[in-house]
Amino acid sequence: MNYPGDFMSTASEYLHRSKAYDVYSIRADFPILAERSNGKPLVYLDNAATSQKPRAVLEAMDWTYRHAYANVHRGVHTLSERATKAYEDARTRVQRFIGAADPREIVFVRGTTEAINLVASSFGRTNIHSGDEILITEMEHHSNIVPWQLLRDQTGAKLRVAPINETGELVMEEFERLLNERTRIVALVHVSNALGTINPVKRIVEMAHAMGAKVLVDGAQAVPHMRVDVQDLGCDFYAFSSHKLYGPSGVGVLYGRYELLDAMPPYQGGGEMIRRVTFERSDYAKPPTRFEAGTPNIVGPVGLAAAINYVEELGLDNIAAHEDDLLRYATEATAELPGMRIIGNAARKASILSFELEGIHPHDIGTIVDHEGVALRAGHHCAMPVMDHFKVPATTRASFGLYNTREEIDAFIASLHKVREVLG
Ligand code: 7TS
């Protein structure tokens, strides 16, 4: 029997394929893509919300539950050792994936939301005080707004917001103007989920560091689409979720530079995050354990590691090129639709197409295309300030993943024609 750690490499043996990016054989790796929806072939274009799972992920998790499941870091028995090895190997896998210097810089959390809350709460409470400033941008997801508002309300710090322009790009001059020696942290999204905009994170980190501010990057939408190297970016914290990266839901990653994590107090108290507890006091464990109180998602990280193996075998650059092609194709095709307005036209954009069809509510679009088997997201995408900026209540969003095809975009466009037919 393989140990689960070894299974990481055997999982990738499911991926026999030629070097060329063969989207049709890739699709065969995702069982759910064979489903039908309302009697039509499923066209899944809601990847920014969450992406589907390849067999390698499903099987890695199934294998672990069958052969290596026990609580981690506790038992001396063989199963617990196996489970702990799988969990810790997954941490190392994540470390290498994002180019972190040390596996102890990888904290397993529930997802991007928890990662940001952890930093706002733990780093925030110790380093951000009344009169200090927190700088975010107008294109943030609610999960990178609300935790900072909570901190602002607790500390009396000021929350400042760098604006975006009409193409959906950050206005760099304004960002620079708002950044000052009172700024303690800059928290910004790498790729906007509502607009697709890719932010110049490396430049922003340099500017922020020059002012003595730390930088947290919300990488939820970036990690599935492009190669990310946290040391190259130079950021202090980087957050992402497994479920958008073709891995399981319920697990995500907070990367933090070790010396910062080591100086931070616990986020939650409980089992495993301590060295010694008496009723008078507790001594805390070193990171990352200090931030993983209680029984963690034991099998989630194993699935995430299998997902990382999967995307790395395909090649992040190949995935990015494929998705860029889909975005270009879809942008050109939708331009011909009457009343079409694309929201978010940044020069550097990931595979997200947010739009408005004049006179038709996004929820009606979403419902009608669903009858054609097409899954889109309609709503404010948890980025209400972006909706306010563009003066729309909501948008319809198509988001493309590594397994989508040009034929699916044709089906999506045909379904939009249907919307016009039905609603005029
Ligand atoms: N940040 C960004 C940029 C996101 O797109 C999302 C989720 C989050 C944070 C929160 O991630 P979670 O895994 O903790 O929920 N975005 C979306 C979306 O666009 N549609 O559904 C969820």
Short mmCIF file of N, CA and C and ligand atoms in Angstrom, two decimals, residues 46 48-50 111-114 116 141 143 189 191-193 218 220-221 241 243-244 377 381-382 397, ligand 1:
data_model
loop_
_atom_site.label_atom_id
_atom_site.label_comp_id
_atom_site.label_asym_id
_atom_site.label_seq_id
_atom_site.Cartn_x
_atom_site.Cartn_y
_atom_site.Cartn_z
N ASP A 46 -19.16 29.13 -14.71
CA ASP A 46 -19.22 29.81 -13.41
C ASP A 46 -17.99 29.45 -12.58
N ALA A 48 -15.44 31.20 -11.70
CA ALA A 48 -14.95 32.17 -10.70
C ALA A 48 -15.65 31.94 -9.36
N ALA A 49 -16.86 31.39 -9.40
CA ALA A 49 -17.56 31.08 -8.15
C ALA A 49 -16.94 29.85 -7.52
N THR A 50 -16.84 28.80 -8.31
CA THR A 50 -16.11 27.61 -7.89
C THR A 50 -15.89 26.76 -9.12
N GLY A 111 -10.62 29.04 3.83
CA GLY A 111 -10.64 29.62 2.48
C GLY A 111 -10.11 31.04 2.54
N THR A 112 -10.24 31.74 1.44
CA THR A 112 -9.73 33.11 1.35
C THR A 112 -10.34 33.98 2.45
N THR A 113 -11.64 33.83 2.65
CA THR A 113 -12.33 34.65 3.64
C THR A 113 -11.70 34.50 5.02
N GLU A 114 -11.47 33.26 5.42
CA GLU A 114 -10.89 33.05 6.75
C GLU A 114 -9.46 33.57 6.81
N ILE A 116 -8.15 36.13 5.28
CA ILE A 116 -8.14 37.59 5.42
C ILE A 116 -8.60 37.97 6.83
N HIS A 141 -13.50 42.26 -3.26
CA HIS A 141 -14.57 41.36 -2.86
C HIS A 141 -14.94 41.73 -1.41
N SER A 143 -15.11 40.09 1.08
CA SER A 143 -14.25 39.44 2.08
C SER A 143 -12.93 40.19 2.29
N VAL A 189 -6.80 42.96 -4.12
CA VAL A 189 -7.07 41.75 -4.88
C VAL A 189 -6.05 41.63 -6.02
N VAL A 191 -6.55 39.46 -8.76
CA VAL A 191 -7.42 39.46 -9.94
C VAL A 191 -8.85 39.69 -9.45
N SER A 192 -9.50 40.71 -10.01
CA SER A 192 -10.87 41.03 -9.57
C SER A 192 -11.87 39.99 -10.07
N ASN A 193 -12.73 39.52 -9.15
CA ASN A 193 -13.72 38.52 -9.54
C ASN A 193 -14.89 39.13 -10.30
N ASP A 218 -5.18 39.28 -1.98
CA ASP A 218 -6.27 38.32 -2.12
C ASP A 218 -6.10 37.64 -3.48
N ALA A 220 -7.55 34.82 -4.58
CA ALA A 220 -8.58 33.80 -4.85
C ALA A 220 -8.76 33.55 -6.35
N GLN A 221 -8.76 34.62 -7.14
CA GLN A 221 -9.01 34.46 -8.59
C GLN A 221 -7.71 34.38 -9.38
N SER A 241 -8.23 30.18 -2.03
CA SER A 241 -9.12 29.07 -1.70
C SER A 241 -8.82 27.89 -2.62
N HIS A 243 -11.06 25.66 -3.55
CA HIS A 243 -12.20 25.25 -4.41
C HIS A 243 -12.28 25.96 -5.75
N LYS A 244 -11.56 27.07 -5.89
CA LYS A 244 -11.53 27.73 -7.20
C LYS A 244 -10.37 27.20 -8.05
N ARG A 377 -23.16 33.27 -13.71
CA ARG A 377 -23.56 33.86 -12.43
C ARG A 377 -24.15 35.23 -12.69
N HIS A 381 -21.86 39.71 -7.25
CA HIS A 381 -20.58 39.00 -7.14
C HIS A 381 -19.83 39.37 -5.87
N CYS A 382 -20.57 39.68 -4.80
CA CYS A 382 -19.95 40.09 -3.54
C CYS A 382 -18.96 41.23 -3.75
N ARG A 397 -22.18 37.23 -15.40
CA ARG A 397 -20.75 36.94 -15.51
C ARG A 397 -20.51 35.55 -16.06
N1 7TS B 1 -11.79 37.11 -2.99
C1 7TS B 1 -12.15 37.02 -4.28
C2 7TS B 1 -11.46 37.85 -5.31
C3 7TS B 1 -13.16 36.13 -4.64
O1 7TS B 1 -13.51 36.03 -5.91
C4 7TS B 1 -13.80 35.35 -3.64
C5 7TS B 1 -14.96 34.46 -3.96
C6 7TS B 1 -13.36 35.48 -2.32
C7 7TS B 1 -12.35 36.38 -2.03
C8 7TS B 1 -13.92 34.66 -1.21
O2 7TS B 1 -13.50 33.34 -1.36
P1 7TS B 1 -14.08 32.19 -0.40
O3 7TS B 1 -13.57 30.94 -1.02
O4 7TS B 1 -13.56 32.44 0.95
O5 7TS B 1 -15.57 32.32 -0.48
N2 7TS B 1 -15.64 34.82 -5.11
C9 7TS B 1 -16.83 34.34 -5.54
C10 7TS B 1 -17.40 34.70 -6.75
O6 7TS B 1 -16.90 35.51 -7.55
N3 7TS B 1 -18.56 34.06 -6.92
O7 7TS B 1 -18.78 33.28 -5.86
C11 7TS B 1 -17.68 33.44 -4.99
#
